[in-house]
Amino acid sequence: NAGVTQTPKFQVLKTGQSMTLQCAQDMNHEYMSWYRQDPGMGLRLIHYSVGAGITDQGEVPNGYNVSRSTTEDFPLRLLSAAPSQTSVYFCATRQGGSSGANVLTFGAGSRLTVL
Amino acid sequence: AQSVTQPDIHITVSEGASLELRCNYSYGATPYLFWYVQSPGQGLQLLLKYFSGDTLVQGIKGFEAEFKRSQSSFNLRKPSVHWSDAAEYFCAVGGLSGSARQLTFGSGTQLTVLP
């Protein structure tokens, strides 16, 4: 049982390049989300999805794009990377699409550096 | 909107000493409170959670936390710290309605354990 799998673990981009961070889960969780972690700022929500075909913005959505075509996958796209997007990105899932009471399961993270 | 404050950015304790990490939250309704731990290079792992009932909750690895509604606090404690407890600790708040359905995290407290 893999849980939440994020790829790649590390990535270096140049300003203006595009890339996709992948998140896959095998727990049949309805809810999937992307957070970014920056020193002194904790985790901030970028985008989330409560089910296939449904996505919504979090606290810091600018510069990121998401889609949810299947229950298992929730990719995060950077269309034109900027140095301000240098961060560690976490995918997190939970049972129950709309309850903030349920526990999040996190992936191991993807460290992105934009030069 | 809800918020979480962790006033201590960094705490250092000696192995075997007791530990208390502070967490204050702001939320207008009944909060759902969580403590997560992040070891270096890893994702976040749930330590414990409070939903309702007994205000003293037990978690994994010998941790406990006490919910105090009058103080809007959810402090994490451990009677005797082990070297393996060195990590970053995050408090989070969620709820059942509105923006609280998305978890909000504090900025984290980095714990160093001295031998």
XYZ file of N, CA, C and O in Angstrom, chain B residues 40-94:
220
model
N 13.119 15.424 9.339
C 13.869 16.007 8.220
C 13.693 15.221 6.924
O 13.861 14.001 6.891
N 13.338 15.938 5.866
C 13.198 15.318 4.559
C 11.961 14.453 4.385
O 11.841 13.760 3.374
N 11.064 14.522 5.337
C 9.871 13.672 5.286
C 8.598 14.507 5.168
O 8.610 15.727 5.356
N 7.515 13.810 4.894
C 6.212 14.457 4.938
C 5.725 14.575 6.371
O 6.439 14.229 7.312
N 4.529 15.068 6.543
C 3.973 15.253 7.876
C 3.223 14.017 8.321
O 2.518 13.385 7.538
N 3.361 13.719 9.610
C 2.701 12.564 10.206
C 1.842 13.045 11.362
O 2.269 13.871 12.170
N 0.629 12.514 11.459
C -0.272 12.911 12.531
C 0.207 12.386 13.879
O 0.508 11.200 14.030
N 0.292 13.293 14.869
C 0.603 12.892 16.244
C -0.672 12.620 17.038
O -0.765 11.623 17.746
N -1.607 13.543 16.937
C -2.867 13.399 17.654
C -3.871 14.408 17.117
O -3.509 15.323 16.386
N -5.136 14.208 17.522
C -6.192 15.099 17.069
C -7.233 15.255 18.165
O -7.414 14.358 18.999
N -7.918 16.384 18.152
C -9.025 16.631 19.062
C -10.251 16.995 18.242
O -10.219 17.931 17.433
N -11.339 16.257 18.484
C -12.605 16.571 17.825
C -13.645 17.001 18.845
O -14.362 17.973 18.643
N -13.772 16.252 19.930
C -14.759 16.563 20.958
C -14.480 15.671 22.151
O -13.605 14.812 22.105
N -15.236 15.881 23.239
C -15.120 15.010 24.395
C -13.979 15.402 25.306
O -13.738 16.593 25.543
N -13.289 14.413 25.812
C -12.195 14.639 26.760
C -11.195 15.639 26.190
O -10.689 15.461 25.076
N -10.892 16.660 26.973
C -10.022 17.722 26.464
C -8.544 17.353 26.497
O -7.731 18.072 25.949
N -8.210 16.257 27.138
C -6.828 15.776 27.137
C -6.768 14.584 26.195
O -7.408 13.566 26.438
N -6.010 14.718 25.134
C -5.947 13.657 24.136
C -4.550 13.063 24.095
O -3.554 13.765 24.233
N -4.525 11.763 23.908
C -3.253 11.043 23.829
C -2.922 10.755 22.374
O -3.815 10.484 21.562
N -1.647 10.812 22.060
C -1.234 10.537 20.704
C -0.154 9.478 20.648
O 0.090 8.769 21.626
N 0.492 9.423 19.513
C 1.564 8.444 19.337
C 2.853 8.966 19.958
O 2.977 10.155 20.258
N 3.789 8.072 20.167
C 5.134 8.416 20.647
C 5.121 9.078 22.018
O 6.062 9.794 22.362
N 4.088 8.859 22.813
C 4.037 9.396 24.161
C 3.617 10.845 24.283
O 3.713 11.442 25.360
N 3.139 11.436 23.210
C 2.690 12.829 23.230
C 1.236 12.928 23.686
O 0.446 12.013 23.477
N 0.923 14.059 24.292
C -0.444 14.377 24.645
C -0.669 15.867 24.417
O 0.280 16.643 24.320
N -1.929 16.257 24.299
C -2.260 17.666 24.128
C -3.542 17.961 24.879
O -4.410 17.094 25.016
N -3.660 19.177 25.354
C -4.845 19.580 26.106
C -5.539 20.736 25.416
O -4.917 21.768 25.123
N -6.813 20.571 25.162
C -7.648 21.610 24.562
C -8.217 22.477 25.676
O -8.886 21.982 26.575
N -7.945 23.770 25.588
C -8.499 24.725 26.551
C -9.271 25.780 25.764
O -8.691 26.719 25.212
N -10.582 25.623 25.780
C -11.424 26.533 25.000
C -11.309 27.975 25.491
O -11.244 28.902 24.686
N -11.240 28.161 26.802
C -11.197 29.520 27.361
C -9.926 30.265 26.955
O -9.918 31.497 26.901
N -8.873 29.530 26.657
C -7.603 30.143 26.264
C -7.323 29.985 24.775
O -6.286 30.436 24.294
N -8.243 29.339 24.064
C -8.052 29.065 22.629
C -6.681 28.432 22.386
O -5.936 28.842 21.494
N -6.389 27.438 23.207
C -5.059 26.820 23.097
C -5.168 25.312 22.951
O -6.169 24.691 23.345
N -4.130 24.741 22.408
C -4.047 23.293 22.200
C -2.558 22.945 22.283
O -1.914 22.620 21.306
N -2.015 22.996 23.479
C -0.586 22.803 23.674
C -0.206 21.327 23.686
O -0.910 20.492 24.248
N 0.927 21.047 23.111
C 1.446 19.680 23.009
C 2.474 19.453 24.104
O 3.331 20.311 24.349
N 2.404 18.274 24.738
C 3.321 17.990 25.839
C 3.896 16.586 25.730
O 3.275 15.686 25.125
N 5.067 16.434 26.339
C 5.669 15.113 26.486
C 6.491 15.122 27.770
O 7.285 16.042 27.970
N 6.308 14.153 28.637
C 6.986 14.171 29.946
C 8.500 14.018 29.852
O 9.238 14.593 30.646
N 8.972 13.224 28.897
C 10.403 12.945 28.800
C 10.779 12.813 27.330
O 10.381 11.866 26.655
N 11.562 13.764 26.850
C 11.877 13.823 25.421
C 13.019 12.865 25.072
O 13.982 12.712 25.830
N 12.893 12.243 23.925
C 13.918 11.341 23.400
C 14.609 12.022 22.229
O 14.023 12.880 21.564
N 15.864 11.633 21.965
C 16.610 12.275 20.880
C 15.855 12.157 19.543
O 15.928 13.030 18.693
N 15.102 11.079 19.376
C 14.383 10.862 18.127
C 13.194 11.812 17.958
O 12.567 11.829 16.892
N 12.871 12.582 19.000
C 11.770 13.544 18.887
C 12.195 14.820 18.176
O 11.338 15.679 17.882
N 13.464 14.986 17.908
C 13.925 16.176 17.191
C 13.268 16.226 15.815
O 13.414 15.302 15.009
N 12.534 17.296 15.561
C 11.736 17.406 14.340
C 11.058 18.770 14.353
O 11.267 19.577 15.260
N 10.239 19.012 13.337
C 9.417 20.213 13.329
C 7.970 19.815 13.593
O 7.479 18.826 13.040
N 7.304 20.599 14.412
C 5.961 20.284 14.861
C 4.989 21.374 14.393
O 5.256 22.562 14.553
N 3.882 20.919 13.831
C 2.876 21.836 13.306
C 1.538 21.599 13.975
O 1.063 20.459 14.062
N 0.929 22.687 14.391
C -0.437 22.666 14.900
C -1.355 23.094 13.760
O -0.968 23.928 12.915
N -2.547 22.533 13.703
C -3.479 22.876 12.624
C -4.906 22.887 13.150
O -5.243 22.168 14.098
N -5.747 23.699 12.504
C -7.159 23.788 12.882
C -8.024 23.610 11.650
O -7.695 24.069 10.554
N -9.123 22.918 11.820
C -10.093 22.729 10.750
C -11.490 22.777 11.323
O -11.681 22.941 12.535
